[in-house]
Amino acid sequence: MGHTLILACGNPLRGDDAVGWEIAEAVQSASSRADIDIETAHQFAPEMADRISQAAIVIFIDACVTNEPGSVRFERVFPSQSDPGTFTHELNPPALLALAEALYGRSPTRAFALTVGAESLELNEGLSESVRAAIPEAVFTILGYLARQASLPNDVAAAPAVRV
Amino acid sequence: MGQKIVIDPVTRLEGHGKITLQLDDKGEVQEAYFHVTQLRGFEKFCEGRPFYEMPNLMARICGICPVSHLIASAKACDALLAVRIPPIARRLRQMMNLAQIVQSHALSFFYLSSPDLLLGMDSDPAKRNLFGVMQANPELGRGGVRLRQFGQKIIELLGGKRIHPGWVVPGGVNEPLSAAKREQILKMIPEALATTQQTISWFKQNLESYRREIRTFANFPTLFMGLVAHDDRLGFYEGTLRITDSSGKIVADNLDPAQYAAYIGEAVEPYSYMKFPYYKPLGYPDGIYRVGPLARLNIVNRCGSPLADEEFAEFRQLERGAVLSSFHYHYARLIEILFAIERIEEFLNERDILSQHVRATASLNELEGVGVAEAPRGTLIHHYRVDEQGLMTSANLIIATGHNNLAMNRGILQAAKHFVRGAKLQEGMLNRVEAVIRCFDPCLSCSTHAMGQMPLIIELVAADGSQLDQMRRN
């Protein structure tokens, strides 16, 4: 099994938008695994396609305004060019995976988006209570998934994901 | 009855903008306005803060060119301290500024404008993005991503992070360059140079197909302004300001950037939050001038590095005097990328570049300081006043995009008169009007500071305010 790339996106000056960064830091503190690379950024940018293409598993972490505040969702993401948006310098995870394929000929075997419902994205530092309370669940979800993958035989773990 | 066409907001720009085209009774474009609808509060809310916080605070104005603000702000703070920073600190700041030029120019050319240039102004807007570029010319797309990565990586290596690095401080920089980082950057140079040269070659081969755009995209006489280094090279970090006219003649030279208020005035118009700077001796609006890549290549006699100078010589052959078409901002941008990469390599090979002496310390010695640098989009001016405790009493920022405000407005009018016909809106013609602005690569977040989504809404409005037509793309 190759390495895992965790890409956390957010703005620590916009309230709950910092949750991605905080989860990334918590994963880093909680795990001593050498096969996990963690990167925090303000946006998911096209330049990330290079690192994405080299990873076996990619987990995108971000705050989300459509989830219930504090709720954690962990969903499979597939490459898609269908909605790159009015594209400037940021991309959504499906478009970023598609860009990795287009640029480098491969995308990770498995990709996921872990999102946490945000309560407030106003200009301030610090998470709201409900969002902070969701961090342990988010960390447990990520590390639990990676532990299960690590325990699988190599050929199973490396099998490509199937779109359902 | 006169009518108005409104493009709101304009897409593939940094920030929010809106265009209004005023039609006359015959349906011909009579006037054009580029509205910047964001409000910037930075000058106001920094009042009362200690001056040494300014570089980090001002860098937050923009996520694309924070380094430029960091550097202009640090230079203003150097002036408040009245220090001469160590020579290697100056070099390292220059290197970071050039890395910023590369990454920002790569963003502008490859991400924002290459879809128009490669796929055509009339191509399907759904495909006019980086994926469309990837399909049509994968090498070009890949090169753009890699080049931006190159600039960002240097910023990250020098400053510890790609966006909002806090490494540039009043008095110098807070950490010297290590031998390992120098080697890492040097290894990336050949690929970056090759990518840039290939892209310039591709662009030149295709110039003929943009003839109409070259002729009509803000192609008119103006003044040009920018920093020129003391050795007469392109001066991105230091030097004095030079102003030339459309024939290439020097109008004013060796202008002290700290005295900018003596020759630059700032007008305001009710339809925009962005100010309208002008060259004072010619008054407003006759003192219209342009800054940025096109202006910088128009005011110098050489770039100052071998490969860039070869391209520069060819570039200046485009016209007898100054190169006037703003379409050539794209061309100039590519040449500047080449120059920046060559200069970074030159700096890295200097004998003392790993010197540990990279910061001068001092207390507050002056109550007023001005810092000027060339940002990717043009001359950036930070002017601070402080009280005796070092608390900010006022700040004035003249942002690169602002200098071009008059020219952008006039450019939109020129392109709209050529491409917009009657009341029926067509995507291609409106894309051309937007593309004029994209030539300047305006950063509206910088010039006003705001953020948000950027769908495009185009409205055709009659003089009585009733809506006649509307187009929208997300």
XYZ file of C-alpha atoms in Angstrom:
638
model
C 0.000 0.000 0.000
C 1.355 3.460 -0.933
C 1.179 6.579 1.141
C -1.837 8.595 2.186
C -2.151 12.294 1.484
C -4.394 14.395 3.695
C -5.271 17.796 2.240
C -7.007 20.110 4.663
C -8.493 23.305 3.351
C -9.754 26.343 5.223
C -9.145 29.827 6.490
C -8.241 30.044 10.177
C -9.464 33.631 10.246
C -13.001 32.628 9.230
C -14.350 30.864 12.315
C -15.360 27.262 11.643
C -13.593 27.288 8.289
C -10.494 26.444 10.342
C -11.856 23.018 11.249
C -10.008 21.281 8.396
C -6.663 22.575 9.658
C -7.494 21.595 13.233
C -8.448 18.068 12.205
C -5.235 17.761 10.211
C -3.204 18.829 13.235
C -5.100 16.407 15.464
C -4.457 13.531 13.037
C -0.766 14.446 12.998
C -0.616 14.425 16.799
C -2.589 11.213 17.154
C -0.714 9.140 14.605
C 2.935 8.223 14.367
C 2.549 6.600 10.954
C 5.240 7.618 8.513
C 3.087 6.898 5.468
C 0.723 9.842 6.017
C 1.537 13.228 4.459
C -0.495 16.162 5.656
C -0.864 19.518 3.942
C -2.975 22.483 4.992
C -3.996 25.180 2.531
C -6.470 27.992 2.079
C -7.833 26.429 -1.086
C -7.622 23.223 -3.062
C -5.347 24.435 -5.845
C -4.372 22.899 -9.211
C -0.739 22.664 -8.072
C -1.807 19.921 -5.648
C -2.474 17.598 -8.568
C 1.167 16.506 -8.602
C 1.140 15.269 -5.000
C -2.316 13.780 -5.417
C -1.198 11.721 -8.382
C 1.553 10.154 -6.293
C -0.656 9.083 -3.379
C -2.537 5.803 -2.943
C -5.233 7.390 -0.814
C -6.224 11.036 -0.624
C -8.480 12.499 2.027
C -9.766 16.033 1.505
C -10.897 17.785 4.674
C -13.021 20.912 4.660
C -15.803 22.726 6.437
C -19.206 22.506 4.793
C -22.187 24.820 4.929
C -24.767 22.248 3.824
C -24.129 19.718 6.641
C -25.751 20.091 10.065
C -23.347 22.109 12.253
C -20.923 19.717 13.901
C -21.949 16.680 11.838
C -19.160 14.671 10.203
C -19.463 13.096 6.746
C -16.931 10.819 5.133
C -17.691 10.169 1.479
C -15.971 8.625 -1.493
C -14.946 11.141 -4.180
C -14.433 10.300 -7.844
C -12.640 12.263 -10.569
C -14.945 14.566 -12.500
C -14.444 17.474 -14.863
C -18.116 18.189 -15.037
C -18.172 21.237 -12.789
C -14.838 22.986 -12.521
C -16.742 26.224 -11.960
C -15.752 29.657 -13.193
C -12.269 28.471 -12.673
C -9.559 30.699 -11.336
C -7.084 29.190 -8.940
C -9.105 26.758 -6.891
C -10.778 23.452 -7.709
C -13.188 21.132 -5.961
C -11.894 17.624 -5.032
C -13.486 15.756 -7.997
C -11.996 18.280 -10.433
C -8.645 18.089 -8.691
C -8.635 14.289 -9.050
C -9.540 14.657 -12.708
C -6.719 17.158 -13.141
C -4.256 14.689 -11.582
C -5.392 12.098 -14.134
C -5.158 14.543 -17.011
C -1.767 15.924 -15.992
C 0.021 12.893 -14.664
C -1.968 9.945 -15.946
C -3.104 8.694 -12.577
C -5.192 9.567 -9.567
C -5.256 7.837 -6.183
C -6.816 4.407 -5.775
C -9.219 5.837 -3.263
C -10.203 9.398 -2.483
C -12.521 10.697 0.210
C -13.925 13.973 1.386
C -14.336 14.431 5.109
C -16.559 17.394 5.783
C -17.767 18.964 9.002
C -20.880 21.122 9.107
C -19.964 24.717 9.949
C -21.997 26.924 12.257
C -20.293 30.250 11.566
C -17.878 31.434 8.899
C -17.697 35.007 10.149
C -14.391 36.863 10.452
C -12.947 35.603 13.715
C -10.538 33.055 15.126
C -11.718 29.940 16.954
C -14.274 27.217 16.316
C -17.827 27.175 17.574
C -18.535 24.593 20.289
C -20.447 22.130 18.120
C -17.731 22.110 15.489
C -14.902 21.704 17.986
C -16.770 18.780 19.517
C -16.758 17.054 16.117
C -12.955 16.900 15.857
C -12.459 13.614 17.804
C -15.059 11.857 15.623
C -13.375 13.189 12.471
C -9.940 12.019 13.620
C -11.321 8.626 14.637
C -13.009 8.254 11.242
C -9.826 8.995 9.318
C -7.449 6.942 11.422
C -9.955 4.103 11.709
C -10.313 3.914 7.941
C -6.539 4.005 7.408
C -6.004 1.307 10.045
C -8.519 -0.965 8.304
C -6.835 -0.350 4.960
C -3.440 -1.123 6.438
C -4.705 -4.454 7.753
C -5.951 -5.549 4.313
C -3.779 -7.681 2.033
C -1.847 -5.428 -0.352
C -3.718 -6.504 -3.498
C -7.079 -5.728 -1.901
C -5.986 -2.376 -0.537
C -4.591 -1.376 -3.917
C -7.675 -2.443 -5.899
C -9.215 0.527 -7.662
C -12.387 1.985 -6.270
C -15.578 1.151 -8.119
C -18.110 3.871 -8.709
C -21.498 2.702 -7.475
C -33.756 55.730 -26.039
C -30.311 54.840 -24.632
C -29.706 51.393 -23.209
C -27.190 49.782 -20.875
C -25.469 46.383 -20.982
C -24.206 45.234 -17.610
C -21.661 42.427 -17.138
C -21.810 41.601 -13.452
C -19.555 40.234 -12.128
C -16.712 39.765 -14.590
C -15.249 36.251 -14.494
C -11.717 34.892 -14.274
C -10.442 37.905 -12.368
C -9.145 38.117 -8.832
C -12.190 39.618 -7.126
C -15.438 41.232 -8.146
C -15.974 43.599 -11.009
C -18.891 44.712 -13.110
C -19.026 46.271 -16.534
C -21.706 48.614 -17.772
C -21.948 49.418 -21.444
C -24.095 52.414 -22.255
C -25.697 52.232 -25.697
C -26.970 55.231 -27.647
C -30.251 55.388 -29.566
C -28.721 53.543 -32.514
C -27.579 50.685 -30.332
C -23.920 51.693 -30.597
C -21.729 51.624 -27.518
C -21.308 55.156 -26.270
C -19.675 54.758 -22.846
C -18.136 51.966 -20.791
C -17.571 51.745 -17.059
C -15.592 49.191 -15.110
C -17.072 49.195 -11.610
C -15.158 47.735 -8.715
C -17.880 46.923 -6.273
C -15.813 45.806 -3.306
C -14.750 48.025 -0.446
C -11.306 47.798 1.079
C -10.848 48.737 4.700
C -7.169 48.037 5.205
C -6.019 51.634 5.247
C -8.512 52.433 7.969
C -8.336 49.452 10.259
C -4.556 49.421 10.552
C -4.697 52.801 12.312
C -3.602 52.457 15.925
C -1.644 49.222 15.322
C 2.117 49.044 15.968
C 4.019 49.637 12.737
C 5.977 46.377 13.013
C 2.717 44.458 12.588
C 2.187 46.029 9.170
C 4.059 43.556 6.914
C 2.056 40.582 8.170
C -1.177 42.524 8.319
C -0.804 43.973 4.825
C 0.141 40.613 3.344
C -3.405 39.529 4.171
C -4.753 41.895 1.541
C -4.243 39.221 -1.070
C -3.762 35.463 -1.347
C -2.182 35.713 -4.799
C 0.402 38.427 -4.261
C 0.933 38.613 -0.486
C 4.687 38.727 -1.049
C 4.437 42.055 -2.870
C 2.543 43.611 0.015
C 4.924 42.038 2.472
C 7.889 43.565 0.684
C 6.441 47.036 0.083
C 5.290 47.112 3.689
C 8.645 45.933 5.061
C 10.382 48.582 2.966
C 8.087 51.260 4.426
C 8.975 49.922 7.893
C 12.708 49.958 6.999
C 12.205 53.655 6.281
C 10.558 54.158 9.674
C 13.535 52.447 11.314
C 15.868 54.388 8.999
C 17.971 51.236 8.535
C 19.957 50.005 5.578
C 19.226 46.289 5.461
C 22.094 43.788 4.940
C 22.892 43.218 1.231
C 22.037 39.517 1.367
C 18.708 40.265 3.012
C 18.006 42.521 0.041
C 18.930 39.718 -2.338
C 16.721 37.219 -0.526
C 13.790 39.613 -0.557
C 14.389 40.172 -4.274
C 14.414 36.437 -4.855
C 11.117 35.956 -3.086
C 9.600 38.843 -5.031
C 10.726 37.273 -8.317
C 9.321 33.889 -7.286
C 6.071 35.698 -6.669
C 6.249 37.232 -10.146
C 6.625 33.734 -11.621
C 3.748 32.149 -9.744
C 1.374 35.069 -10.222
C 2.182 35.513 -13.916
C 1.781 31.757 -14.412
C -1.641 31.933 -12.791
C -2.649 34.833 -15.018
C -1.347 33.409 -18.268
C -2.021 29.692 -17.934
C -5.064 29.495 -15.675
C -6.966 32.656 -16.519
C -6.054 33.626 -20.069
C -4.757 30.548 -21.877
C -8.306 29.149 -22.274
C -9.134 32.212 -24.408
C -5.812 32.142 -26.220
C -5.782 28.431 -26.998
C -9.457 27.605 -27.452
C -10.570 30.917 -28.902
C -12.651 33.808 -27.651
C -15.788 32.306 -29.184
C -15.304 28.770 -27.880
C -17.806 27.021 -25.624
C -17.597 28.756 -22.216
C -18.174 25.393 -20.511
C -14.883 24.177 -21.964
C -13.009 27.443 -21.693
C -11.040 26.451 -18.598
C -7.898 24.574 -17.644
C -9.478 21.210 -18.528
C -10.178 22.487 -22.004
C -6.546 23.548 -22.215
C -5.450 20.100 -21.008
C -7.399 18.430 -23.775
C -6.259 20.768 -26.521
C -2.635 21.161 -25.465
C -1.657 19.008 -22.471
C 1.931 20.238 -22.532
C 0.827 23.842 -22.161
C -1.512 22.995 -19.288
C 1.041 20.854 -17.496
C 3.713 23.500 -17.971
C 1.498 26.150 -16.417
C 0.783 24.103 -13.334
C 4.455 23.192 -12.937
C 5.588 26.780 -13.383
C 3.216 28.053 -10.733
C 4.390 25.266 -8.481
C 7.980 26.393 -9.090
C 7.283 29.940 -7.883
C 5.262 28.751 -4.920
C 7.916 26.246 -3.908
C 10.604 28.936 -3.770
C 8.340 31.119 -1.646
C 7.683 28.148 0.624
C 11.371 27.269 0.903
C 12.352 30.836 1.720
C 9.402 31.861 3.816
C 8.254 28.620 5.396
C 4.891 28.618 3.627
C 3.485 29.365 0.192
C 0.850 31.897 1.171
C 1.331 34.686 3.699
C 4.910 33.847 4.672
C 6.092 35.969 7.627
C 9.761 35.764 6.715
C 10.204 39.310 5.411
C 10.464 41.601 8.430
C 11.394 45.238 9.042
C 15.186 45.338 8.829
C 15.623 42.316 6.553
C 14.469 38.703 6.707
C 14.303 36.478 9.741
C 16.249 33.461 8.469
C 19.173 33.025 6.083
C 19.102 30.710 3.096
C 20.488 27.215 3.735
C 22.754 25.363 1.316
C 20.191 22.560 1.012
C 17.427 24.964 -0.004
C 19.706 26.671 -2.491
C 20.429 23.322 -4.136
C 16.741 22.422 -4.162
C 15.857 25.637 -5.978
C 18.747 25.352 -8.427
C 17.572 21.876 -9.427
C 14.169 23.228 -10.416
C 15.549 25.991 -12.658
C 16.173 24.064 -15.925
C 12.610 22.749 -16.178
C 11.144 26.168 -15.384
C 13.303 27.833 -18.020
C 12.441 25.222 -20.639
C 8.707 25.493 -19.939
C 8.809 29.267 -20.233
C 10.783 29.231 -23.460
C 8.416 26.673 -25.000
C 5.417 28.764 -23.984
C 6.901 31.960 -25.418
C 7.594 30.116 -28.627
C 4.022 28.790 -28.767
C 2.615 32.249 -28.037
C 4.672 33.940 -30.749
C 3.662 31.335 -33.313
C 0.028 32.126 -32.614
C 0.262 35.911 -32.476
C -1.106 36.242 -35.989
C -4.419 34.671 -34.997
C -5.047 37.396 -32.385
C -4.722 40.281 -34.830
C -8.163 41.676 -34.132
C -7.638 41.485 -30.385
C -4.191 43.063 -30.618
C -5.669 45.921 -32.594
C -8.606 46.574 -30.273
C -7.617 45.508 -26.746
C -6.778 48.774 -24.999
C -4.502 49.762 -27.842
C -3.961 53.507 -27.492
C -1.291 55.992 -26.412
C -0.726 56.433 -22.683
C 2.188 57.023 -20.394
C 3.953 54.016 -18.860
C 5.452 53.856 -15.385
C 7.614 51.484 -13.377
C 10.722 51.012 -11.283
C 14.063 50.915 -13.052
C 17.019 49.455 -11.162
C 20.133 51.571 -10.671
C 22.011 49.437 -13.228
C 19.203 50.117 -15.720
C 17.729 46.600 -15.506
C 14.136 45.775 -14.758
C 13.787 46.866 -11.155
C 11.300 44.740 -9.312
C 12.556 45.535 -5.851
C 14.490 48.778 -5.921
C 15.466 51.699 -8.090
C 13.715 54.873 -9.135
C 10.540 55.447 -11.076
C 10.605 56.239 -14.755
C 7.728 57.499 -16.870
C 7.802 57.242 -20.661
C 5.312 58.244 -23.322
C 3.813 56.303 -26.200
C 6.708 57.142 -28.501
C 9.096 55.645 -25.983
C 10.482 59.024 -24.925
C 11.327 59.488 -21.243
C 8.932 61.998 -19.697
C 10.313 61.826 -16.166
C 13.212 59.822 -14.768
C 14.934 59.089 -11.482
C 11.781 59.952 -9.607
C 12.116 59.260 -5.902
C 9.377 56.717 -5.118
C 9.027 58.209 -1.639
C 7.887 61.463 -3.233
C 5.117 59.785 -5.227
C 2.515 62.267 -4.032
C 4.345 65.049 -5.881
C 3.639 63.481 -9.262
C 0.791 60.981 -8.781
C -2.704 62.235 -8.055
C -5.665 60.035 -7.081
C -9.096 60.898 -8.469
C -12.351 59.233 -7.460
C -15.438 58.434 -9.503
C -18.876 57.720 -8.079
C -19.257 54.363 -9.879
C -16.243 52.562 -8.382
C -14.525 51.948 -5.049
C -11.205 51.827 -6.876
C -9.379 55.157 -7.163
C -8.115 56.587 -10.463
C -4.442 57.536 -10.166
C -3.029 59.910 -12.791
C 0.225 61.669 -13.593
C -0.240 65.080 -11.998
C 1.608 67.275 -14.517
C -0.881 66.220 -17.224
C -3.944 66.436 -14.967
C -6.974 64.157 -14.782
C -7.773 62.204 -16.928
C -5.058 63.184 -19.448
C -2.434 61.876 -17.058
C -3.525 58.311 -17.820
C -0.704 55.808 -17.492
C -0.204 52.053 -17.423
C 1.898 49.914 -15.084
C 2.708 46.203 -14.959
C 4.507 43.882 -17.390
C 3.780 45.864 -20.562
C 4.777 49.148 -18.940
C 7.903 47.686 -17.401
C 9.121 46.423 -20.768
C 8.276 49.759 -22.365
C 10.316 51.872 -19.950
C 13.615 49.951 -20.027
C 16.217 49.366 -22.706
C 16.952 45.843 -21.577
C 15.668 43.336 -19.071
C 19.092 42.467 -17.719
C 19.404 38.693 -18.226
C 20.563 36.880 -21.378
C 17.509 34.868 -22.452
C 15.008 37.529 -21.454
C 17.021 40.140 -23.332
C 16.805 38.103 -26.545
C 13.038 37.934 -26.213
C 12.890 41.592 -25.178
C 14.665 42.663 -28.369
C 12.066 40.829 -30.428
C 9.211 42.160 -28.322
C 10.267 45.755 -28.827
C 10.231 45.201 -32.585
C 6.451 44.939 -32.430
C 6.172 48.715 -32.676
C 8.480 51.630 -33.349
C 7.886 53.378 -30.049
C 6.289 51.824 -27.026
C 4.234 48.648 -27.495
C 0.739 50.049 -27.063
C -1.674 47.122 -27.281
C -2.623 45.795 -23.871
C -3.041 42.380 -25.464
C 0.741 42.262 -25.252
C 0.586 42.241 -21.469
C 0.445 38.465 -22.001
C 3.623 38.479 -24.067
C 5.393 40.781 -21.601
C 4.289 38.552 -18.725
C 6.013 35.551 -20.284
C 9.234 37.494 -20.849
C 9.167 38.633 -17.242
C 8.805 35.033 -16.083
C 11.920 34.206 -18.073
C 13.784 37.147 -16.548
C 12.684 36.219 -13.030
C 13.914 32.631 -13.357
C 17.259 33.744 -14.755
C 17.726 36.317 -11.989
C 16.844 33.804 -9.280
C 19.525 31.498 -10.648
C 21.995 34.393 -10.762
C 21.288 35.282 -7.125
C 21.631 31.677 -5.986
C 25.077 31.513 -7.543
C 26.325 34.646 -5.797
C 29.180 33.960 -3.410
C 27.645 35.372 -0.236
C 24.069 34.251 -0.738
C 24.252 31.912 2.285
C 25.442 34.721 4.582
C 24.003 34.554 8.079
C 23.770 38.338 8.409
C 20.273 38.991 7.128
C 18.703 41.418 9.548
C 19.448 44.903 10.857
C 17.847 46.064 14.060
C 16.889 49.548 15.085
C 14.253 51.453 16.989
C 11.810 53.850 15.479
C 13.740 56.741 13.946
C 11.286 58.340 11.521
C 7.598 59.124 11.744
C 6.895 58.628 8.053
C 8.002 55.900 5.642
C 7.274 54.892 2.057
C 7.936 51.456 0.585
C 7.717 50.781 -3.148
C 8.163 47.531 -5.085
C 7.006 46.133 -8.394
C 4.204 43.659 -7.812
C 3.213 41.281 -10.627
C 0.583 43.765 -11.776
C 2.701 46.898 -11.404
C 4.050 49.475 -9.000
C 2.913 49.007 -5.422
C 3.206 51.879 -2.938
C 2.798 51.649 0.843
C 2.984 54.943 2.723
C 2.797 54.927 6.544
C 2.726 57.598 9.221
C 3.204 56.727 12.894
C 3.217 58.557 16.228
C 6.198 58.614 18.569
C 5.160 55.307 20.095
C 5.256 53.688 16.679
C 1.494 53.348 16.381
C 0.056 53.820 12.911
C -1.728 57.127 12.428
C -2.387 56.719 8.698
C -1.684 54.493 5.740
C -2.067 55.117 2.046
C -1.772 52.251 -0.399
C -1.607 52.714 -4.142
C -2.106 49.258 -5.551
C -0.837 48.168 -8.942
C -4.305 47.478 -10.280
C -5.409 50.980 -9.315
C -2.775 52.629 -11.525
C -4.338 50.874 -14.510
C -7.892 51.873 -13.678
C -8.166 54.672 -16.241
C -6.609 52.511 -18.945
C -8.887 49.562 -18.178
C -11.975 51.739 -18.499
C -10.794 53.231 -21.766
C -9.791 49.777 -22.992
C -13.226 48.331 -22.337
C -14.787 51.176 -24.286
C -12.481 50.562 -27.224
C -13.138 46.812 -27.325
C -16.872 47.215 -26.766
C -17.176 49.725 -29.595
C -15.524 47.183 -31.848
C -17.185 43.947 -30.741
C -20.583 44.826 -29.239
C -23.330 45.468 -31.758
C -26.901 46.357 -30.845
C -29.036 45.009 -28.075
C -28.569 41.302 -28.711
C -25.956 39.843 -26.415
C -23.553 37.219 -27.708
C -21.233 35.283 -25.461
C -18.134 35.705 -27.617
C -18.342 39.462 -27.837
C -18.816 39.809 -24.113
C -15.963 37.431 -23.443
C -13.753 39.749 -25.476
C -14.785 42.703 -23.373
C -13.874 40.714 -20.276
C -10.660 39.532 -21.891
C -9.501 43.135 -22.228
C -9.560 43.413 -18.474
C -7.874 40.040 -18.069
C -4.920 41.395 -20.087
C -4.240 43.754 -17.191
C -4.668 40.837 -14.749
C -6.346 43.124 -12.233
C -6.406 42.022 -8.641
C -9.571 43.543 -7.295
C -9.077 41.812 -3.969
C -5.884 43.808 -3.656
C -7.287 47.086 -4.761
C -10.357 46.867 -2.566
C -10.138 43.597 -0.607
C -13.076 41.243 -0.713
C -13.813 37.657 -1.567
C -16.636 35.560 -2.976
C -18.037 33.569 -5.858
C -17.891 34.894 -9.368
C -20.788 33.968 -11.604
C -21.341 36.172 -14.618
C -24.556 38.105 -15.059
C -25.061 40.295 -18.079
C -28.005 42.599 -18.140
C -29.338 44.792 -20.876
C -31.094 47.698 -19.266
C -33.032 50.501 -20.899
C -32.501 54.115 -19.879
C -35.704 53.949 -17.826
C -34.245 51.082 -15.771
C -36.310 48.257 -17.267
C -34.437 45.064 -18.066
C -34.420 44.192 -21.757
C -32.223 41.087 -21.760
C -30.155 38.975 -19.401
C -27.435 36.346 -19.738
C -25.930 34.359 -16.895
C -23.173 31.815 -16.649
C -21.951 30.184 -13.466
